[in-house]
mmCIF file with all atom_site columns, C-alpha atoms in Angstrom:
data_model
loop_
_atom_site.group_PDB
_atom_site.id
_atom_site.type_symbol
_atom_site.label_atom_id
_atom_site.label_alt_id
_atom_site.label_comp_id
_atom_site.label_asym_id
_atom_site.label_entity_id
_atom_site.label_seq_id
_atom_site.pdbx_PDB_ins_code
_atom_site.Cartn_x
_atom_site.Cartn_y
_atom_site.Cartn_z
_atom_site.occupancy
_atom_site.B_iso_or_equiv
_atom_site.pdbx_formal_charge
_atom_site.auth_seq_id
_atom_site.auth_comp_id
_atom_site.auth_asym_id
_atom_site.auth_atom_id
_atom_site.pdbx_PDB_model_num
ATOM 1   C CA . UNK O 1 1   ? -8.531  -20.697 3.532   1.00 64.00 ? 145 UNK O CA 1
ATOM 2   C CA . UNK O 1 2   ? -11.098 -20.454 6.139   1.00 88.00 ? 146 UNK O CA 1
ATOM 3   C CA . UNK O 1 3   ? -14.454 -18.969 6.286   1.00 92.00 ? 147 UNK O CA 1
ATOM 4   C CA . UNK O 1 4   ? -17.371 -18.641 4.450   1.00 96.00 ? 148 UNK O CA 1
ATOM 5   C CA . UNK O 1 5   ? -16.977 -16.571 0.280   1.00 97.00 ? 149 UNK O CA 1
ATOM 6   C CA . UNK O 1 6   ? -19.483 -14.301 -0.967  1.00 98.00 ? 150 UNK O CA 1
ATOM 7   C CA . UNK O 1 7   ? -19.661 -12.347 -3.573  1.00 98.00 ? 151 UNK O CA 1
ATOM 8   C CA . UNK O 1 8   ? -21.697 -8.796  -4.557  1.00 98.00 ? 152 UNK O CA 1
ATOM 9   C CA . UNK O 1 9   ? -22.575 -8.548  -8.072  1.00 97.00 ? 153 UNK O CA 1
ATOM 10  C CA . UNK O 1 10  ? -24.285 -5.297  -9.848  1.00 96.00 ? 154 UNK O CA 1
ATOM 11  C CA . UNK O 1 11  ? -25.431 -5.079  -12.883 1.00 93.00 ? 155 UNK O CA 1
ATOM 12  C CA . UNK O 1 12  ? -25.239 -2.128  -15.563 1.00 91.00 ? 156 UNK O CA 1
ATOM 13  C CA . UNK O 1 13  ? -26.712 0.609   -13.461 1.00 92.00 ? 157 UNK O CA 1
ATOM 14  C CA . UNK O 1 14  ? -26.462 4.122   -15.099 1.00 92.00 ? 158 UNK O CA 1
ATOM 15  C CA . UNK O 1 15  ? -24.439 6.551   -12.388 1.00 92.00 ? 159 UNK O CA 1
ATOM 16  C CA . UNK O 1 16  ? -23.858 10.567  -13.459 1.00 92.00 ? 160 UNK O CA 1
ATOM 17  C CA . UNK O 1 17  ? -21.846 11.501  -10.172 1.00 94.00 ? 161 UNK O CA 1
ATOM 18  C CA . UNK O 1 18  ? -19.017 10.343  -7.771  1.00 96.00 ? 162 UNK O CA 1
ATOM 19  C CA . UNK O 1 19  ? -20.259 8.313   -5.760  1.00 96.00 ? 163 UNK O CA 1
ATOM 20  C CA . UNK O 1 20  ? -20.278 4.956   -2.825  1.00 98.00 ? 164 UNK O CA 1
ATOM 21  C CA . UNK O 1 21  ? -20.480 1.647   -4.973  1.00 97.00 ? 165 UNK O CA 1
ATOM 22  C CA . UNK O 1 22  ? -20.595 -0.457  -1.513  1.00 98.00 ? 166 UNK O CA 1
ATOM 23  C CA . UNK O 1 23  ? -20.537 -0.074  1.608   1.00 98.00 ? 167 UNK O CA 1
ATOM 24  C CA . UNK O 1 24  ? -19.471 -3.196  4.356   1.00 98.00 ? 168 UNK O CA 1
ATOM 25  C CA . UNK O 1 25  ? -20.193 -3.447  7.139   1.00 98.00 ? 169 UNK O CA 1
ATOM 26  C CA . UNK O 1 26  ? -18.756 -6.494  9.321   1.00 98.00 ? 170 UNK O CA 1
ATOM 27  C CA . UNK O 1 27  ? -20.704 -8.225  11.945  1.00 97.00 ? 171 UNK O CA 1
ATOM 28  C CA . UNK O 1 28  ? -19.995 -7.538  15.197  1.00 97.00 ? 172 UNK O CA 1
ATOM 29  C CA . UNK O 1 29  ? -18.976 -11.160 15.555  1.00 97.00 ? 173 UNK O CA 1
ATOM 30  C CA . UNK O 1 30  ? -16.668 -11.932 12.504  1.00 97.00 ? 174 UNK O CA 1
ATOM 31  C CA . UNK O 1 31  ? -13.617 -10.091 10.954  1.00 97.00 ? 175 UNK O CA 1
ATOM 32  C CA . UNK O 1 32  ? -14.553 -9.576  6.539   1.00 98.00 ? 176 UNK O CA 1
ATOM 33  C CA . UNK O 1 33  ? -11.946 -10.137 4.179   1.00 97.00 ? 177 UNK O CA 1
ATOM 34  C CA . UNK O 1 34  ? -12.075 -8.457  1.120   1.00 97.00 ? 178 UNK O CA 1
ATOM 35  C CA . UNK O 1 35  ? -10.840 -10.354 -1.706  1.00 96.00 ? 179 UNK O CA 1
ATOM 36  C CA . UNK O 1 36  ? -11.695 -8.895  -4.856  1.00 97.00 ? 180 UNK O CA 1
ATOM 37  C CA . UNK O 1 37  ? -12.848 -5.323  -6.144  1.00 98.00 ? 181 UNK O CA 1
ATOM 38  C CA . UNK O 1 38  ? -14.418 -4.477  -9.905  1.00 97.00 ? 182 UNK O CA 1
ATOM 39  C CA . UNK O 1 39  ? -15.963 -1.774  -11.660 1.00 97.00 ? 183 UNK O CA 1
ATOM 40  C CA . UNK O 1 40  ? -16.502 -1.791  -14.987 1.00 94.00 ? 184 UNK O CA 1
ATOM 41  C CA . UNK O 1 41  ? -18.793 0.244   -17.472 1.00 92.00 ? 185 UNK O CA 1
ATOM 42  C CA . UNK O 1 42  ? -21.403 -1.145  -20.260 1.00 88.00 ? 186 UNK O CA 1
ATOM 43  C CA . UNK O 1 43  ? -22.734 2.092   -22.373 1.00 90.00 ? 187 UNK O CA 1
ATOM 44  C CA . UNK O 1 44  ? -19.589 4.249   -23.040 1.00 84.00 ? 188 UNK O CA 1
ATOM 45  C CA . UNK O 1 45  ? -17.831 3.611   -25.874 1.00 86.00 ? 189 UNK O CA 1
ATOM 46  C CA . UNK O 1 46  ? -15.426 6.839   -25.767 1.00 90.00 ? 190 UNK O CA 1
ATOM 47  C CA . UNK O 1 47  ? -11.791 6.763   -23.381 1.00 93.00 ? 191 UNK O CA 1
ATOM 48  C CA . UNK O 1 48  ? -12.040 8.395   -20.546 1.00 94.00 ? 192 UNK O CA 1
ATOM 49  C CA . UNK O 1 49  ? -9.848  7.802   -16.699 1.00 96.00 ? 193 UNK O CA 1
ATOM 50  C CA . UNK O 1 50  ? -11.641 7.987   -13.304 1.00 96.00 ? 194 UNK O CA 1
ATOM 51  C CA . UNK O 1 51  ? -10.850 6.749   -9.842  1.00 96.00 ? 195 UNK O CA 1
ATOM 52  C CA . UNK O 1 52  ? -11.779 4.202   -7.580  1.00 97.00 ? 196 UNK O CA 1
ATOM 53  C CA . UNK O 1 53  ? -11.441 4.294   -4.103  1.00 97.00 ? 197 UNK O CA 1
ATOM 54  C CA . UNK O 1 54  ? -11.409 2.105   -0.477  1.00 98.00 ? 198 UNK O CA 1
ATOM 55  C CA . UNK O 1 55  ? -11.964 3.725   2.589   1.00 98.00 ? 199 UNK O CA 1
ATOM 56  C CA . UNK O 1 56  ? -12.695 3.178   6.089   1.00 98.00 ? 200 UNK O CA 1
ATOM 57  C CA . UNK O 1 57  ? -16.292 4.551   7.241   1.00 98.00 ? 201 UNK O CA 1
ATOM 58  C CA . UNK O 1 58  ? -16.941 6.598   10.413  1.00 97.00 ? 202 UNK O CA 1
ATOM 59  C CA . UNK O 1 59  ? -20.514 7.006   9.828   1.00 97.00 ? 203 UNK O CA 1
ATOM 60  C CA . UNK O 1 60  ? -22.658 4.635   7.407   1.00 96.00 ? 204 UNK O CA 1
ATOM 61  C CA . UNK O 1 61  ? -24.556 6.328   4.578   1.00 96.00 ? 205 UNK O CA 1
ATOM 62  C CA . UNK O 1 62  ? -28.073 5.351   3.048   1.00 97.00 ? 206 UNK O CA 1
ATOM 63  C CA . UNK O 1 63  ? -28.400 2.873   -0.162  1.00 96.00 ? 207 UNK O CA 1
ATOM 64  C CA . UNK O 1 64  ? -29.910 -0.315  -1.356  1.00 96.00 ? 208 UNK O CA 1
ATOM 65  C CA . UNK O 1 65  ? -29.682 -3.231  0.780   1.00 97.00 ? 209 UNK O CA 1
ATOM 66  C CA . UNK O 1 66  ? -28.024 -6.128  -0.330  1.00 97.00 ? 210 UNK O CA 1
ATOM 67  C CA . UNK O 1 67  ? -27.462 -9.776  0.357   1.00 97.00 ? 211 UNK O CA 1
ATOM 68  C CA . UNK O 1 68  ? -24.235 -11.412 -0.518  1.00 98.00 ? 212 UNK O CA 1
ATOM 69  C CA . UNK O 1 69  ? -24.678 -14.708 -2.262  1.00 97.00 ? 213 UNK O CA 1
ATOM 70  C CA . UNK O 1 70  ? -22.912 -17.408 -0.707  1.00 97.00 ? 214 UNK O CA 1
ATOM 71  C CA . UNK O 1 71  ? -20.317 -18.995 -3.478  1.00 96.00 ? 215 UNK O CA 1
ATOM 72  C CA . UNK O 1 72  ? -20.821 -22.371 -1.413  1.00 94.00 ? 216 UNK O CA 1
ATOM 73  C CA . UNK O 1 73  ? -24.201 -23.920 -1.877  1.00 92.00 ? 217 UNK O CA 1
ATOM 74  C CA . UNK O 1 74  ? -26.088 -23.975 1.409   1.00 92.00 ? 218 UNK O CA 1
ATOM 75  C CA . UNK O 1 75  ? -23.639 -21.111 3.851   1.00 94.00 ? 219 UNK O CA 1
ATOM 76  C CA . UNK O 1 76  ? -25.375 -19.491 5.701   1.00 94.00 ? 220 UNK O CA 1
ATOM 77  C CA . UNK O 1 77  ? -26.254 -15.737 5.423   1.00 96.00 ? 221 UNK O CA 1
ATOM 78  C CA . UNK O 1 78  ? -23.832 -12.990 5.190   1.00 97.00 ? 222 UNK O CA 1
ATOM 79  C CA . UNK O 1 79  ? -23.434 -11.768 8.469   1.00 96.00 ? 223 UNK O CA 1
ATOM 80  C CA . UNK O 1 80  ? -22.723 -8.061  8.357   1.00 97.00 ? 224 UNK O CA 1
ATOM 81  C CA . UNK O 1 81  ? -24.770 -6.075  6.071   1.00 97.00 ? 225 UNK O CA 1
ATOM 82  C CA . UNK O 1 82  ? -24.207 -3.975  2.307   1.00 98.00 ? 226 UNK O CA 1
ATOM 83  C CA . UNK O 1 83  ? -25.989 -1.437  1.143   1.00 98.00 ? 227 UNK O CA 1
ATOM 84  C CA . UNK O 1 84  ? -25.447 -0.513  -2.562  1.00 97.00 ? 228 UNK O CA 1
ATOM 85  C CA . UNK O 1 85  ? -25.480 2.742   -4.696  1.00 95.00 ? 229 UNK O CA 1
ATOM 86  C CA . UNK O 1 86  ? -25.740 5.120   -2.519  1.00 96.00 ? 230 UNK O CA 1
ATOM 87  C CA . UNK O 1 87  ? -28.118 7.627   -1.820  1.00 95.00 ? 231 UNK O CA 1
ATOM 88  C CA . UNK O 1 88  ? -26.650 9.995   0.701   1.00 97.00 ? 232 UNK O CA 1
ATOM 89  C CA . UNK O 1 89  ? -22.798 9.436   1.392   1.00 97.00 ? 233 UNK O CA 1
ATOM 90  C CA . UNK O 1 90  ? -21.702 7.268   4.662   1.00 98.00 ? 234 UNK O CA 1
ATOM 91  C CA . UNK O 1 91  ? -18.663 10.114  6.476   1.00 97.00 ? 235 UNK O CA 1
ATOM 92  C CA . UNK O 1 92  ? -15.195 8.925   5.601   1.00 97.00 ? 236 UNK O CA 1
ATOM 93  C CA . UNK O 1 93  ? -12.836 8.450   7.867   1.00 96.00 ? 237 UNK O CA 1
ATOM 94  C CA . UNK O 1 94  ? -10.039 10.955  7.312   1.00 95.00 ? 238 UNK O CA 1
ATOM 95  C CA . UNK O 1 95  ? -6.538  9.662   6.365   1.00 94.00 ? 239 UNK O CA 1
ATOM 96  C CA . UNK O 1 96  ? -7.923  6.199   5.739   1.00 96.00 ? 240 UNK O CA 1
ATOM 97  C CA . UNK O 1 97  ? -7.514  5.648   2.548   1.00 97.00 ? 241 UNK O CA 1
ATOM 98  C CA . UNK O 1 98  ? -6.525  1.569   1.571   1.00 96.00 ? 242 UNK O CA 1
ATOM 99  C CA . UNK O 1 99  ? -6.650  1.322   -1.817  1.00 95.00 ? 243 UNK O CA 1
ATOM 100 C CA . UNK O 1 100 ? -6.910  4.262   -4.655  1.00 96.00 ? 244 UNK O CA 1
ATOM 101 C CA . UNK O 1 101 ? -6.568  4.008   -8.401  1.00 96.00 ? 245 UNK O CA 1
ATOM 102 C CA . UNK O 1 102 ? -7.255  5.389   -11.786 1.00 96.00 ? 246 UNK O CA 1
ATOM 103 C CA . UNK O 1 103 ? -8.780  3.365   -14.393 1.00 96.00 ? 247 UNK O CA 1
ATOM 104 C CA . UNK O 1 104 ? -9.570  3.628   -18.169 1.00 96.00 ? 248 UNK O CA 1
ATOM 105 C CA . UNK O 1 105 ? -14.049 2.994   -18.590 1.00 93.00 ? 249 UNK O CA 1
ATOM 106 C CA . UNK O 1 106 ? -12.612 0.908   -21.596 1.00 93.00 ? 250 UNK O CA 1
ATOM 107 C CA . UNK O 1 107 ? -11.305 -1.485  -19.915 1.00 95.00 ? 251 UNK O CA 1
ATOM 108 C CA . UNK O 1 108 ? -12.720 -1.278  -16.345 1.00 96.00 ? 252 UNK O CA 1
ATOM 109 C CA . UNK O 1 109 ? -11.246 -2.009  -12.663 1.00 97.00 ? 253 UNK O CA 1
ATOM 110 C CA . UNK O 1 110 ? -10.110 -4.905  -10.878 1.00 97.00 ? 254 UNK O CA 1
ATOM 111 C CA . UNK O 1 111 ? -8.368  -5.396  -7.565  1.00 97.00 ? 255 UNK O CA 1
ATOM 112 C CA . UNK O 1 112 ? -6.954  -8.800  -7.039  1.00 96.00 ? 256 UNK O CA 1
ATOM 113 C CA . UNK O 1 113 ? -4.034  -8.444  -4.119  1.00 93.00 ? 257 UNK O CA 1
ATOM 114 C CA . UNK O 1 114 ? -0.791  -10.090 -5.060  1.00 91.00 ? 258 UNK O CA 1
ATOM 115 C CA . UNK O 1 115 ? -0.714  -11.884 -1.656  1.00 90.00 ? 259 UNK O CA 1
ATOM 116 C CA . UNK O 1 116 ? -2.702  -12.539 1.470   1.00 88.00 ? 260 UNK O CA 1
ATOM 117 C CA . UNK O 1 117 ? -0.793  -9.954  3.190   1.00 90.00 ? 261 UNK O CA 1
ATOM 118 C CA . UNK O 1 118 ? -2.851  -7.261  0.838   1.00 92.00 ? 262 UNK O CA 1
ATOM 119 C CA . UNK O 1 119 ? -6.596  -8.340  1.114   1.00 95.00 ? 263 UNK O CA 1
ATOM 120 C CA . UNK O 1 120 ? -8.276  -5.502  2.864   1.00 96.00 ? 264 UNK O CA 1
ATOM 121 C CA . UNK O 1 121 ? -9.229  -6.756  6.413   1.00 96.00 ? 265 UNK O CA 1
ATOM 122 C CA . UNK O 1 122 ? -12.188 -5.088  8.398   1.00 97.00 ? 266 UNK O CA 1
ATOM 123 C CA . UNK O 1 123 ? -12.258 -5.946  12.098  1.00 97.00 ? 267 UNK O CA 1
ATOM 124 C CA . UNK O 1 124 ? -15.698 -6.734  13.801  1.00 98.00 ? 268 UNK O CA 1
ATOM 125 C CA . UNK O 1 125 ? -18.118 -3.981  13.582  1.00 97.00 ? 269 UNK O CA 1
ATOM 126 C CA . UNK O 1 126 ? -15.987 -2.032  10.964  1.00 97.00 ? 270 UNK O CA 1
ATOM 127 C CA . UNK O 1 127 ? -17.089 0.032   8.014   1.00 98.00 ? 271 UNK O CA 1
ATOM 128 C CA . UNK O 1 128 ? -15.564 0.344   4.448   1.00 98.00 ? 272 UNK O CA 1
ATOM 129 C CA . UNK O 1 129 ? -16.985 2.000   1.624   1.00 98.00 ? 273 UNK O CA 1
ATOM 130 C CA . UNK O 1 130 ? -15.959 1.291   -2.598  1.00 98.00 ? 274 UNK O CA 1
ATOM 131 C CA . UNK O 1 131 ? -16.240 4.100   -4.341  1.00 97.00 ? 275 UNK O CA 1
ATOM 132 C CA . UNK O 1 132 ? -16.283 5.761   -7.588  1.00 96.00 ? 276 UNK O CA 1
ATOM 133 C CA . UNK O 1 133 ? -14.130 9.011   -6.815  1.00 95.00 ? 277 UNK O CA 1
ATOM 134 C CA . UNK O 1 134 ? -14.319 10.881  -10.302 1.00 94.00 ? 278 UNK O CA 1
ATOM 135 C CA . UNK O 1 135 ? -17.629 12.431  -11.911 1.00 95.00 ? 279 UNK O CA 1
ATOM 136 C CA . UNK O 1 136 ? -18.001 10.627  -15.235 1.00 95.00 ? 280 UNK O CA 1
ATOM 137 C CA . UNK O 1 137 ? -18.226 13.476  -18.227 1.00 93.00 ? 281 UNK O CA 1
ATOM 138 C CA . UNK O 1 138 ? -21.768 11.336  -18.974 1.00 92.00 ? 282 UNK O CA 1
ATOM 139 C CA . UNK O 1 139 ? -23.781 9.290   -17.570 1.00 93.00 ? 283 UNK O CA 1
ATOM 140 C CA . UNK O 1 140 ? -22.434 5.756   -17.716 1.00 93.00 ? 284 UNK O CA 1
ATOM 141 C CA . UNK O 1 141 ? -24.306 1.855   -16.632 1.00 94.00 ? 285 UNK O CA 1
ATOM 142 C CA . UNK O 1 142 ? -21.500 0.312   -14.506 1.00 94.00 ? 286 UNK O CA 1
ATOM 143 C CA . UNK O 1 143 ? -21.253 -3.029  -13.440 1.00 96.00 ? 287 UNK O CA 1
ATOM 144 C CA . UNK O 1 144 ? -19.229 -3.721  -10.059 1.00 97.00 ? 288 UNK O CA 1
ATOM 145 C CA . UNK O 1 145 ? -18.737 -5.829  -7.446  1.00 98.00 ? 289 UNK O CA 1
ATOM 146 C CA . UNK O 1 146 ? -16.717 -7.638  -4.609  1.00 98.00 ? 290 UNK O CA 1
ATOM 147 C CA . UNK O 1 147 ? -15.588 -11.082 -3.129  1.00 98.00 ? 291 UNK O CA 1
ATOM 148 C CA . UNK O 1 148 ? -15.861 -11.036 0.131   1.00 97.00 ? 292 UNK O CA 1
ATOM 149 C CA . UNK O 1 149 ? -14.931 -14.221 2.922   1.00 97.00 ? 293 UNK O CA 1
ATOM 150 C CA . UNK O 1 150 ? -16.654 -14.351 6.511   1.00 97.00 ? 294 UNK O CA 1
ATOM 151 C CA . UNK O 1 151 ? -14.098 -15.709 9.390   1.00 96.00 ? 295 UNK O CA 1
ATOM 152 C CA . UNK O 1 152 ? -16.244 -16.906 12.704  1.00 89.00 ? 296 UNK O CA 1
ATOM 153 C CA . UNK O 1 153 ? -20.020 -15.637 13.552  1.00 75.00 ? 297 UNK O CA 1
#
């Protein structure tokens, strides 16, 4: 395939509320493929379901900053930005929901599509947001992430 891969990694970082995992945001030159999606949880040893959820962003929030590493040695930069672990919440677009599942904090989350015709595509300039949808009972350290491939820029 074409582009440039990147991936987002997080390590075990203790979250008590629903909340944005990542935001995207695409350059305004290049359309971002998203190719993989995980959540996962390192301090919880009891079952218990939440959600995850992908949605498209009207309005960006406030988090960390991040920089995608480049899986090839010597890409260049990400172009579009992520921000991490959000502080205030980006606005949702309503009725935009692409992806939203339950998962067991035993075993954790991962999004894979079965084909190319299911990676989440964000057009030039576009916003989507990965987020934990479902208050944990306790506070939990989750680990998550996302693969994400750069086409032109």
């Amino acid at each position: 395939m074409i582009g440039r891969l990147y991936t987002v990694a997080i390590g075990s970082e203790a979250t008590t509320a629903a909340k944005t995992l990542i935001e995207v945001a695409s350059a305004a030159d290049s359309v971002t493929l998203i190719e993989r999606l995980s959540c996962g949880q390192t301090s919880f040893d009891t079952s218990e379901n939440l959600g995850i959820k992908v949605q498209r962003i009207t309005t960006t929030g406030t988090g960390t900053a991040f920089t995608p590493v480049p899986v090839q040695e010597g890409d260049a930069t990400f172009g579009g930005s992520i921000e991490t672990n959000a502080s205030a919440e980006p606005t949702y677009t309503a009725n935009e929901i692409l992806l939203e599942n339950g998962f067991n904090v035993l075993s954790g989350f991962l999004w894979t599509p079965a084909s190319d015709d299911e990676v989440i595509s964000l057009s030039p300039s576009a916003l989507v947001g990965f987020m934990l949808n479902v208050t944990p009972s306790a506070s939990m350290n989750f680990s998550y992430g996302c693969t994400l491939r750069e086409i032109g820029g």
